[in-house]
Coordinates of C-alpha atoms in Angstrom, one line a residue:
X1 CA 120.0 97.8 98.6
X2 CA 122.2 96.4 101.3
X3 CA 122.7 99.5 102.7
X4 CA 119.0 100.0 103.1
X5 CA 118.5 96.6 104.7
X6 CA 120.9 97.8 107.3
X7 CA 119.2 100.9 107.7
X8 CA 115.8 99.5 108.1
X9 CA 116.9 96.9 110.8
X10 CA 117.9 100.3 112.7
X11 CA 114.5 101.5 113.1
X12 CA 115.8 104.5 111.2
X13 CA 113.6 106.7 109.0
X14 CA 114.0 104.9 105.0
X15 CA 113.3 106.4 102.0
X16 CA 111.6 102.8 100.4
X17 CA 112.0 104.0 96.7
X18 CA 113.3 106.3 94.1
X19 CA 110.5 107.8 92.1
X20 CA 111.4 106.4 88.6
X21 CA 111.0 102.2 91.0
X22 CA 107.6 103.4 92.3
X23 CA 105.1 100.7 91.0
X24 CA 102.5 103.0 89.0
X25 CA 99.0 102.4 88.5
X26 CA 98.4 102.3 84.6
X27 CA 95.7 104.6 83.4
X28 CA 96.4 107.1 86.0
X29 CA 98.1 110.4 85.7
X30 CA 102.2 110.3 85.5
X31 CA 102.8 113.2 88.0
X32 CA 103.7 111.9 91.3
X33 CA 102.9 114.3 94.3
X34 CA 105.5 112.8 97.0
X35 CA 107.8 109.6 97.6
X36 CA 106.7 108.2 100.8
X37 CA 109.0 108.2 103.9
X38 CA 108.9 104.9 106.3
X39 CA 110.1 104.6 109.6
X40 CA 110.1 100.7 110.8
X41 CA 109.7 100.0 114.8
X42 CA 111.8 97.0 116.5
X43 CA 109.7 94.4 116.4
X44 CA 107.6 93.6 119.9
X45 CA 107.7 90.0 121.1
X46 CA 104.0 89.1 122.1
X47 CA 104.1 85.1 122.6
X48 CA 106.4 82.4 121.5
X49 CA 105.6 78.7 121.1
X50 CA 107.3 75.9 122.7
X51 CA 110.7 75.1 121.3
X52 CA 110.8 73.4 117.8
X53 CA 106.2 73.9 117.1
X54 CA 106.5 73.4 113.4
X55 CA 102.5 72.4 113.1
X56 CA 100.8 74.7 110.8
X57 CA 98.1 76.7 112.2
X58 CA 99.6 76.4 115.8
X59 CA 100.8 79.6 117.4
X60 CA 99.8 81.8 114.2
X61 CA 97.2 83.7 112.8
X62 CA 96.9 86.7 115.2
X63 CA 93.8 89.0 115.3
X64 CA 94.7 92.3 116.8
X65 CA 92.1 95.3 117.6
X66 CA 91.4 98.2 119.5
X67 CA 88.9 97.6 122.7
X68 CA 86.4 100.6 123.4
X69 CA 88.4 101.3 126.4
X70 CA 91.5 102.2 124.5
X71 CA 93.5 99.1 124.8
X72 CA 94.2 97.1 122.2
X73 CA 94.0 93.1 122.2
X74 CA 95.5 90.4 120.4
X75 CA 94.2 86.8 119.5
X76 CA 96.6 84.1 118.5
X77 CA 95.0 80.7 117.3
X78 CA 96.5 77.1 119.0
X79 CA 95.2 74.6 116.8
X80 CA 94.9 73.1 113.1
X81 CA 93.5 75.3 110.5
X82 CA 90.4 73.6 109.3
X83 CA 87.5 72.3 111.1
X84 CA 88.5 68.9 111.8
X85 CA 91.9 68.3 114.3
X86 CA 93.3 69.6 117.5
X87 CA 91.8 73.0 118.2
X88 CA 93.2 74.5 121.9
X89 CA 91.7 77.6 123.2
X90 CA 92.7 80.5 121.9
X91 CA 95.0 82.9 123.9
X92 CA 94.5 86.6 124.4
X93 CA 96.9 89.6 125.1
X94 CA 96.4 93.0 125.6
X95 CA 98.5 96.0 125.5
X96 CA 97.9 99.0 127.3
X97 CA 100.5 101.4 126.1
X98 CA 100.0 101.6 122.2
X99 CA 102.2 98.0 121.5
X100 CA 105.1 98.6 123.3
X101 CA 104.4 96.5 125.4
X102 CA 102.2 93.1 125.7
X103 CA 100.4 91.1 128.7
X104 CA 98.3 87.7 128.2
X105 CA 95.2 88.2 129.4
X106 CA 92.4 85.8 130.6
X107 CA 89.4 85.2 127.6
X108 CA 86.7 87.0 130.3
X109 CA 89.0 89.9 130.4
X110 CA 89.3 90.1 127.1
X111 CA 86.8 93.3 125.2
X112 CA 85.1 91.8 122.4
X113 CA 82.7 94.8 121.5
X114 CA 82.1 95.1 117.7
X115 CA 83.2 98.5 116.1
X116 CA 81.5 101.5 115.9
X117 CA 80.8 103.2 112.8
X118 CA 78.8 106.8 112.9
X119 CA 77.1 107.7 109.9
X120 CA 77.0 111.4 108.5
X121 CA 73.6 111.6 110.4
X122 CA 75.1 111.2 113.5
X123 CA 73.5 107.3 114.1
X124 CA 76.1 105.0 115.0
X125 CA 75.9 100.8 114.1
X126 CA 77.8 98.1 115.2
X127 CA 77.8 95.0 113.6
X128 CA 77.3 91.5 115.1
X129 CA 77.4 91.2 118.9
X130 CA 80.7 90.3 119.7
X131 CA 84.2 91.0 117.8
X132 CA 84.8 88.5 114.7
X133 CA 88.4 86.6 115.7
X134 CA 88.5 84.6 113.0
X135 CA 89.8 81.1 114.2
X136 CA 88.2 82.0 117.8
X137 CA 84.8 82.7 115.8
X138 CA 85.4 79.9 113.6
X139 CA 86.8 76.6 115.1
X140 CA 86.9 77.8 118.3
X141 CA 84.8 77.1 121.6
X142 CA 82.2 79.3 120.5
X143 CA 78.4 78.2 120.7
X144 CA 76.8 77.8 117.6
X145 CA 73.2 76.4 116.6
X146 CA 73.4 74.1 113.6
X147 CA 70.8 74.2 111.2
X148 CA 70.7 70.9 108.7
X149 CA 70.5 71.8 104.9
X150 CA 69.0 68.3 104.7
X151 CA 65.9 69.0 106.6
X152 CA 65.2 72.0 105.4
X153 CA 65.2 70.0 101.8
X154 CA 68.1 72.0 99.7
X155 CA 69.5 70.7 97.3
X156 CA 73.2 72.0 96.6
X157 CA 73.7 73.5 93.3
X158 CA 77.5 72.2 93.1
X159 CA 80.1 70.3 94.7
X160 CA 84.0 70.4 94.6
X161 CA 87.1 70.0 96.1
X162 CA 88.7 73.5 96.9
X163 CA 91.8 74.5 95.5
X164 CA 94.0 73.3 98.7
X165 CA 92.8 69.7 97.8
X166 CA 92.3 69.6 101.8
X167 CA 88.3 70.6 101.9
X168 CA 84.9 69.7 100.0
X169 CA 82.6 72.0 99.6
X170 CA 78.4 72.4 98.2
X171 CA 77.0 75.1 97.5
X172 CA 73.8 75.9 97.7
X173 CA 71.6 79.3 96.4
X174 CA 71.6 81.7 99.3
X175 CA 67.9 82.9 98.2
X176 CA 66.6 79.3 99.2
X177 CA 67.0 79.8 102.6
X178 CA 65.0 80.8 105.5
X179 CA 65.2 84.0 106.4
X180 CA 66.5 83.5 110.2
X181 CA 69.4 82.0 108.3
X182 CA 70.5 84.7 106.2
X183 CA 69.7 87.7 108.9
X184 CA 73.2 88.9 111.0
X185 CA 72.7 90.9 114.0
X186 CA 73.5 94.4 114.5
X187 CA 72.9 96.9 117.1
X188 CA 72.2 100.9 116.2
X189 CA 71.1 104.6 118.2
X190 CA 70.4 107.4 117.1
X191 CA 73.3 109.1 118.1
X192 CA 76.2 108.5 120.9
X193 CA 73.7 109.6 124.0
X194 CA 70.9 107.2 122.8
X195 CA 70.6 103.5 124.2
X196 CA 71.2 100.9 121.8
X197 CA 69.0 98.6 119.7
X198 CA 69.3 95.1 118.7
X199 CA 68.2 94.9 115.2
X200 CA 68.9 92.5 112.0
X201 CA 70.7 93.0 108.8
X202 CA 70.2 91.1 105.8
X203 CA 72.2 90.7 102.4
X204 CA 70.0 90.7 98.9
X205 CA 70.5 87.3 97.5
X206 CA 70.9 88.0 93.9
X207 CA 72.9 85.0 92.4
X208 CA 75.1 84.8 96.2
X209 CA 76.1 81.2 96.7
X210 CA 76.3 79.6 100.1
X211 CA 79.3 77.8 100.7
X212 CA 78.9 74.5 103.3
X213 CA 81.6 72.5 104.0
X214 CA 80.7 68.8 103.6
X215 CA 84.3 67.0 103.4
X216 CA 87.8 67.9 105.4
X217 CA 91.4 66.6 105.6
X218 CA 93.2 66.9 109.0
X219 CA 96.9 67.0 109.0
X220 CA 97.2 63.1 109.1
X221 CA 95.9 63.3 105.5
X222 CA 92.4 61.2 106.6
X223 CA 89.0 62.8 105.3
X224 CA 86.2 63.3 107.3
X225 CA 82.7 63.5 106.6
X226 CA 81.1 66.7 107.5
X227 CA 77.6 67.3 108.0
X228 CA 75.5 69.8 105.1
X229 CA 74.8 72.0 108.2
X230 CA 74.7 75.6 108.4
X231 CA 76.3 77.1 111.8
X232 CA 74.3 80.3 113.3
X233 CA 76.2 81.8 115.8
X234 CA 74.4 84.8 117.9
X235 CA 77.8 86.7 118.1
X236 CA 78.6 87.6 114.7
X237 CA 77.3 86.1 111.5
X238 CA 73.9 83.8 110.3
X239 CA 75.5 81.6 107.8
X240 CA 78.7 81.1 106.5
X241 CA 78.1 83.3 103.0
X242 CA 80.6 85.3 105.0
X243 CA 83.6 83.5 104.6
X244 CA 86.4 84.2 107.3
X245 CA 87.4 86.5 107.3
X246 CA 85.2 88.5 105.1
X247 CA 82.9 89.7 108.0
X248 CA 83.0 93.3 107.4
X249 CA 85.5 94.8 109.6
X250 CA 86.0 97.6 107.7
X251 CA 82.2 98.9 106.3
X252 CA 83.1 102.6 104.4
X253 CA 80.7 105.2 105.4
X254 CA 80.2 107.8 102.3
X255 CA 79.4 111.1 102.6
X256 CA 75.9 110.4 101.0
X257 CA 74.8 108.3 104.2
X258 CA 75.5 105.0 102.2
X259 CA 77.7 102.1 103.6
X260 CA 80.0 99.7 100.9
X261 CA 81.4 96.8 101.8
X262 CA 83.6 94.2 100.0
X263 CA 82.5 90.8 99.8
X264 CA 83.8 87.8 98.4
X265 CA 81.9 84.7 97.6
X266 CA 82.1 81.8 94.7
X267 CA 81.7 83.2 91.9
X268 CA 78.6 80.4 90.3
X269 CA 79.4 80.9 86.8
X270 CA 82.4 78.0 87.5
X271 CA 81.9 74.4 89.0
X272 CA 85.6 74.5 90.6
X273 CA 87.0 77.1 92.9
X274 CA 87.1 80.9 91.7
X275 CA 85.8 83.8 93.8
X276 CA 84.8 87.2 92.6
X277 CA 84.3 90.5 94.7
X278 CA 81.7 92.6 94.7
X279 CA 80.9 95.8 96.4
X280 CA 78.2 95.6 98.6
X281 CA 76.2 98.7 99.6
X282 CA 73.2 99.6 102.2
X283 CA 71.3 103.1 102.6
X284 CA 69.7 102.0 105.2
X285 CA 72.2 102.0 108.3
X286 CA 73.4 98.7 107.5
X287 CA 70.1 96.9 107.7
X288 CA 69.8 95.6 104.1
X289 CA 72.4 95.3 101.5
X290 CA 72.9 95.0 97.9
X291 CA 75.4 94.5 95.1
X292 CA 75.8 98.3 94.0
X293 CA 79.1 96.9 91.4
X294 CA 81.4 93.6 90.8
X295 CA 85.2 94.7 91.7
X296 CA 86.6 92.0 90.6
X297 CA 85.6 89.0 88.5
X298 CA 88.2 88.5 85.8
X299 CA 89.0 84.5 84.7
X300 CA 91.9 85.5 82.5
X301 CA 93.4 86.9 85.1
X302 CA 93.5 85.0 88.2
X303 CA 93.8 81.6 88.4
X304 CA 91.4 80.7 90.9
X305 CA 90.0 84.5 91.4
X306 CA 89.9 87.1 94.1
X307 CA 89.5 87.8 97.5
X308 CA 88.7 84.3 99.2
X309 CA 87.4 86.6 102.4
X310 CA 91.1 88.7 102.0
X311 CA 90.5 91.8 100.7
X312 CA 90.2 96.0 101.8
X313 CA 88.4 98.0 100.7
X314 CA 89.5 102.2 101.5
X315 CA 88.0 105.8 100.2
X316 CA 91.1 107.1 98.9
X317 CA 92.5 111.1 99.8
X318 CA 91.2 112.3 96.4
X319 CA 87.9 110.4 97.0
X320 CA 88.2 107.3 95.0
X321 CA 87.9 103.7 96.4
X322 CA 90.7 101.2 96.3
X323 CA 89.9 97.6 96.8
X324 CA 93.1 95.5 97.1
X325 CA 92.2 91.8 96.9
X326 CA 94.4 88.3 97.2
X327 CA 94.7 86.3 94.0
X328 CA 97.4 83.2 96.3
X329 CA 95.4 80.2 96.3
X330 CA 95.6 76.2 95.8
X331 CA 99.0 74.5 95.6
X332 CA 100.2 75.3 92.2
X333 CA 103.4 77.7 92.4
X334 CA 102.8 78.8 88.9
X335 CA 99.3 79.9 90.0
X336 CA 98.6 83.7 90.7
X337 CA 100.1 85.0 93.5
X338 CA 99.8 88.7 93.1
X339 CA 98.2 91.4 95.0
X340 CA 95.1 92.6 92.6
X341 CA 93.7 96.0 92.7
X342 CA 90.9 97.9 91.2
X343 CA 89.5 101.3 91.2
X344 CA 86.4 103.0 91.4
X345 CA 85.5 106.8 90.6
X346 CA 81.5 106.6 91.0
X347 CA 81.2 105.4 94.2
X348 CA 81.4 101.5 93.8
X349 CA 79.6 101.3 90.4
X350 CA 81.9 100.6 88.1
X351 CA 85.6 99.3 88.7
X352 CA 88.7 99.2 86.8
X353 CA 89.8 95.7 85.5
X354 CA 92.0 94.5 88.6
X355 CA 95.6 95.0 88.2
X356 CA 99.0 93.9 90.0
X357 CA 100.2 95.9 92.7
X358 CA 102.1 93.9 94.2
X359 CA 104.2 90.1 94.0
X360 CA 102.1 88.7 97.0
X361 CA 98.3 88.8 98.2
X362 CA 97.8 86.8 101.5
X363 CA 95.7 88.8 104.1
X364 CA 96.7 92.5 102.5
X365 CA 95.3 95.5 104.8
X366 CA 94.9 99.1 102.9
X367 CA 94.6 102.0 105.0
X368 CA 93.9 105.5 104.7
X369 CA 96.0 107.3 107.6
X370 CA 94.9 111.1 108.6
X371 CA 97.7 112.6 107.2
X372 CA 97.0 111.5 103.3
X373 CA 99.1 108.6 103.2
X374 CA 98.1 105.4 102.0
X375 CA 99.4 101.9 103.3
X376 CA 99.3 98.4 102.5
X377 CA 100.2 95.6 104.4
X378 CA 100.2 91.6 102.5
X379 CA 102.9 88.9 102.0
X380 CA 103.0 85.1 101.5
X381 CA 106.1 84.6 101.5
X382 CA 107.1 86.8 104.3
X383 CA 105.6 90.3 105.0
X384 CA 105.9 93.6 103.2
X385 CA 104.5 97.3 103.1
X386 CA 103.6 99.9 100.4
X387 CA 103.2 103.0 100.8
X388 CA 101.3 106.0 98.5
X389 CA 101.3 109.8 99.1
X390 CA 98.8 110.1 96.0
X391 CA 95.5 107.9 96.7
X392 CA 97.3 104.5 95.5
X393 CA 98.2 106.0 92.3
X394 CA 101.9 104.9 92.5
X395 CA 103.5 102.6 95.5
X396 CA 107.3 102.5 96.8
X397 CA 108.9 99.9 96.2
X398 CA 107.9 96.9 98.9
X399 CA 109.8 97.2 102.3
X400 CA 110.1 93.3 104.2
X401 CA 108.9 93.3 108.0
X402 CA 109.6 89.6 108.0
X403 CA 111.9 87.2 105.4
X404 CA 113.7 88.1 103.0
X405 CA 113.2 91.5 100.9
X406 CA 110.5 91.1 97.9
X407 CA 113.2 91.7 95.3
X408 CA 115.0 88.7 96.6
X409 CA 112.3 86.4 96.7
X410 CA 111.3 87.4 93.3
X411 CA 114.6 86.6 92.1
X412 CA 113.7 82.6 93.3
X413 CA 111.8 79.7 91.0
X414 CA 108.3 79.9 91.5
X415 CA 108.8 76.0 93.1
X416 CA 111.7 77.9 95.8
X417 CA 109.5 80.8 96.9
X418 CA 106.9 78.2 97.3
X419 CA 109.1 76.1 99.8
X420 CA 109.6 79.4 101.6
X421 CA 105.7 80.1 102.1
X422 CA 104.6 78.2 105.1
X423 CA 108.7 78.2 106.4
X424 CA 108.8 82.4 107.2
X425 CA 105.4 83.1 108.2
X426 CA 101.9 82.2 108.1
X427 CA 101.7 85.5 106.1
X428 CA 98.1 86.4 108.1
X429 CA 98.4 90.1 109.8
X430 CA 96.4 92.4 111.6
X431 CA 96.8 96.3 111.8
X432 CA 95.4 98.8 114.0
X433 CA 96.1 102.4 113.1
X434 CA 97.9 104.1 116.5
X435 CA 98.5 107.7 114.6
X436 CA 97.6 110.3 111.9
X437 CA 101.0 108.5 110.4
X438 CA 101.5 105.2 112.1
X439 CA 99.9 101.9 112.5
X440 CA 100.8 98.5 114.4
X441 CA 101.2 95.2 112.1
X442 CA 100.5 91.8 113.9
X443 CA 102.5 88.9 112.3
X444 CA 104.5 85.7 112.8
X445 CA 107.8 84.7 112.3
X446 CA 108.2 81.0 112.1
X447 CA 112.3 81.4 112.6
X448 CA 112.8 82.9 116.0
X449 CA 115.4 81.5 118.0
X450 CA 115.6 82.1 121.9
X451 CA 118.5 82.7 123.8
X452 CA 119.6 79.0 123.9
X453 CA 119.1 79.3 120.0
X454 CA 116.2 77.3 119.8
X455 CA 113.9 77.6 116.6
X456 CA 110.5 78.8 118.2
X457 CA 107.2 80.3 116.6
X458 CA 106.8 84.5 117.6
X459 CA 103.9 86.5 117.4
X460 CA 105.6 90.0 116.6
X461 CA 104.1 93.5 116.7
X462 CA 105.6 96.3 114.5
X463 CA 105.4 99.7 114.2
X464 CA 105.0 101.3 110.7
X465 CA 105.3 105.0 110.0
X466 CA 104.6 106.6 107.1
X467 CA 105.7 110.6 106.1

């Protein structure tokens, strides 16, 4: 194990497990195809805070994507992690030589074009206006119409305190309101020549909840009085059913024409914090969508559920879909922590009962790469990667781009590892696939040191390879 600690730190090509310490997925077929083969990059210094930042939420959470002109950008959020507190403007980087390399880069500069998805048809849609960056989006300088609950005469269905003990929150039924409300914009053509169209999207309300925040704690520990308003922004999202950062920025397109998307909302059987997933699916180019199939929704087996806006969604190699989802909430160590995942073999219809992957679930990222591999990306404490050369079947054993390596942290308390969370990294990532076999991991590393051995906050980029 030390030996491949050294090795890794190298850069060198790693073999991350021995096929009898693959994690395997129960139920599924015992033959294994291939053991993956990973090849770690030096990490790439993007931005570093002043010397001895310690403040949670300040110089972290980086969004990283890939601008329609080829470069690829990267957000890191300067402020408090909630809606009430110190909230500087965000700053932007870009690089223009596949992460090698990074720049900062003035906010006008900056492309914020939504992504492009082409359907089987040849259309093409493109959600929201403008890129979601999810602190930028949410707390940042970004205009947004508010729309009082109060006026319109809702009444929320419940009201609690949310697992972190730092935010209230009411919820009210997403089918009572107006329609302007729960519309998002889009824009589609009929194919890559034609001019673009602004249109709407819509979600089906079924038994959705909307979630409002109505009480918040900043980081002196005083609550603040919110009020029951709904923010419409004209960039990305109507209301805030999607919870950040569970805009779609990954919508599967099916071979049928059909888009799915995994969303997670409160699940309103409970009057205390628990999400569920659901897949969410549209025929129609995006314009209308409806629950096709609940991923994941399982009491016994999460403490305070799944999701919470982290979770991927990816069609597997053999045709399957694989949503991974976060179970890490509240402040209980002893609380789930792991990284569920469930499978479905009818197109989003029916799903296995979710099952642990992995040790940790904060922000995970699964990805299909054009050669057949499969890769996940989550952590909390630190940050890891899996691998799968048989459509997330069975996984190698977790390889640590930042802290310490899972198998050491698992050897902790459940009270230690939970010291370690916020000390490492904020454990939020980004990826953006560069290659048929590689992809770039955004992260942070809360124990850099400079050259004069100063403790500073780094925003890192990372390679990954996978053979």
């Amino acid at each position: 194990m030390r030996k491949d600690k050294e090795v890794a730190r190298t850069g060198v090509l790693i073999l991350l497990c021995a096929l009898g310490s693959c994690t395997h997925d129960a139920g599924e077929s015992e033959s294994v195809s291939a053991v993956p083969e990973v090849t770690l990059g030096e990490p790439v210094i993007v931005a570093v805070s002043p010397p001895g930042e310690k403040r949670w939420g300040f110089y972290q959470f980086p969004d990283m994507w890939r601008g329609r002109g080829g470069q690829i950008y990267l957000a890191m959020n300067v402020g408090e992690d909630a809606e009430v507190g110190v909230h500087q403007p965000t700053k932007f980087f870009v690089s223009r030589n596949e992460g090698r390399s990074w720049q900062p880069i003035p906010e006008n500069q900056v492309d914020f074009s939504p992504d492009i998805l082409t359907l089987p048809t040849g259309e093409q849609v493109a959600f929201g206006t403008e890129k979601y960056v999810y602190h930028y989006s949410s707390y940042g300088h970004r205009n947004r119409e508010e729309i009082s609950l109060d006026e319109l005469g809702l009444k929320p269905v419940m009201t609690f305190r949310d697992a972190w003990n730092v935010q209230v929150f009411s919820y009210y039924r997403y089918v009572d309101l107006p329609q302007r409300v729960r519309r998002f914009p889009l824009t589609a053509r009929a194919n890559p020549d034609a001019p673009w169209q602004n249109e709407y999207g819509t979600v089906e309300p079924s038994d959705l909840l909307l979630s409002v925040l109505v009480q918040a704690r900043d980081a002196t520990g005083e609550w603040h009085d919110l009020p029951r308003v709904v923010r419409v922004s004209p960039y990305y999202q109507a209301g805030s059913i999607f919870r950040p950062p569970d805009w779609p920025k990954v919508v599967l397109a099916l071979a049928d024409g059909s888009l799915l998307w995994a969303h997670s909302t409160q699940d309103p059987r409970f009057e205390r914090t628990f999400f569920r997933v659901q897949c969410l699916a549209s025929s129609d180019g995006g314009r209308s969508w409806r629950v096709r199939g609940t991923i994941a929704d399982q009491a016994g087996l999460a403490t305070f559920g799944y999701g919470c806006g982290e979770q991927s969604i990816e069609r597997m190699p053999n045709g399957d879909l694989l949503c991974v989802m976060r179970t890490q909430l509240g402040r209980d160590p002893k609380a789930s922590n792991h990284l569920a995942a469930a499978r479905s073999s009818d197109g989003g219809h029916t799903w296995t009962p979710p099952r642990e992957l992995a040790a940790f679930s904060v922000t995970p990222h699964l990805r299909r790469l054009e050669n057949g591999a499969v890769a996940v990306v989550y952590g909390r404490p630190g940050v890891h990667v899996r691998a799968s050369a048989d459509s997330g079947r069975t996984w190698s054993s977790a390889h640590s781009l930042v802290g310490p390596a899972e198998t050491e942290l698992l050897a902790m308390s459940p009270e230690d590892r939970w010291d370690l969370s916020g000390k490492i990294s904020c454990s939020n990532t980004d990826v953006v696939i560069t290659g048929a076999d590689r992809f770039l991991v955004a992260y942070s590393d809360f124990r850099y040191l400079d050259v004069q051995g100063r403790q500073r906050k780094a925003i890192k980029v990372r390679e990954v390879i996978v053979n």
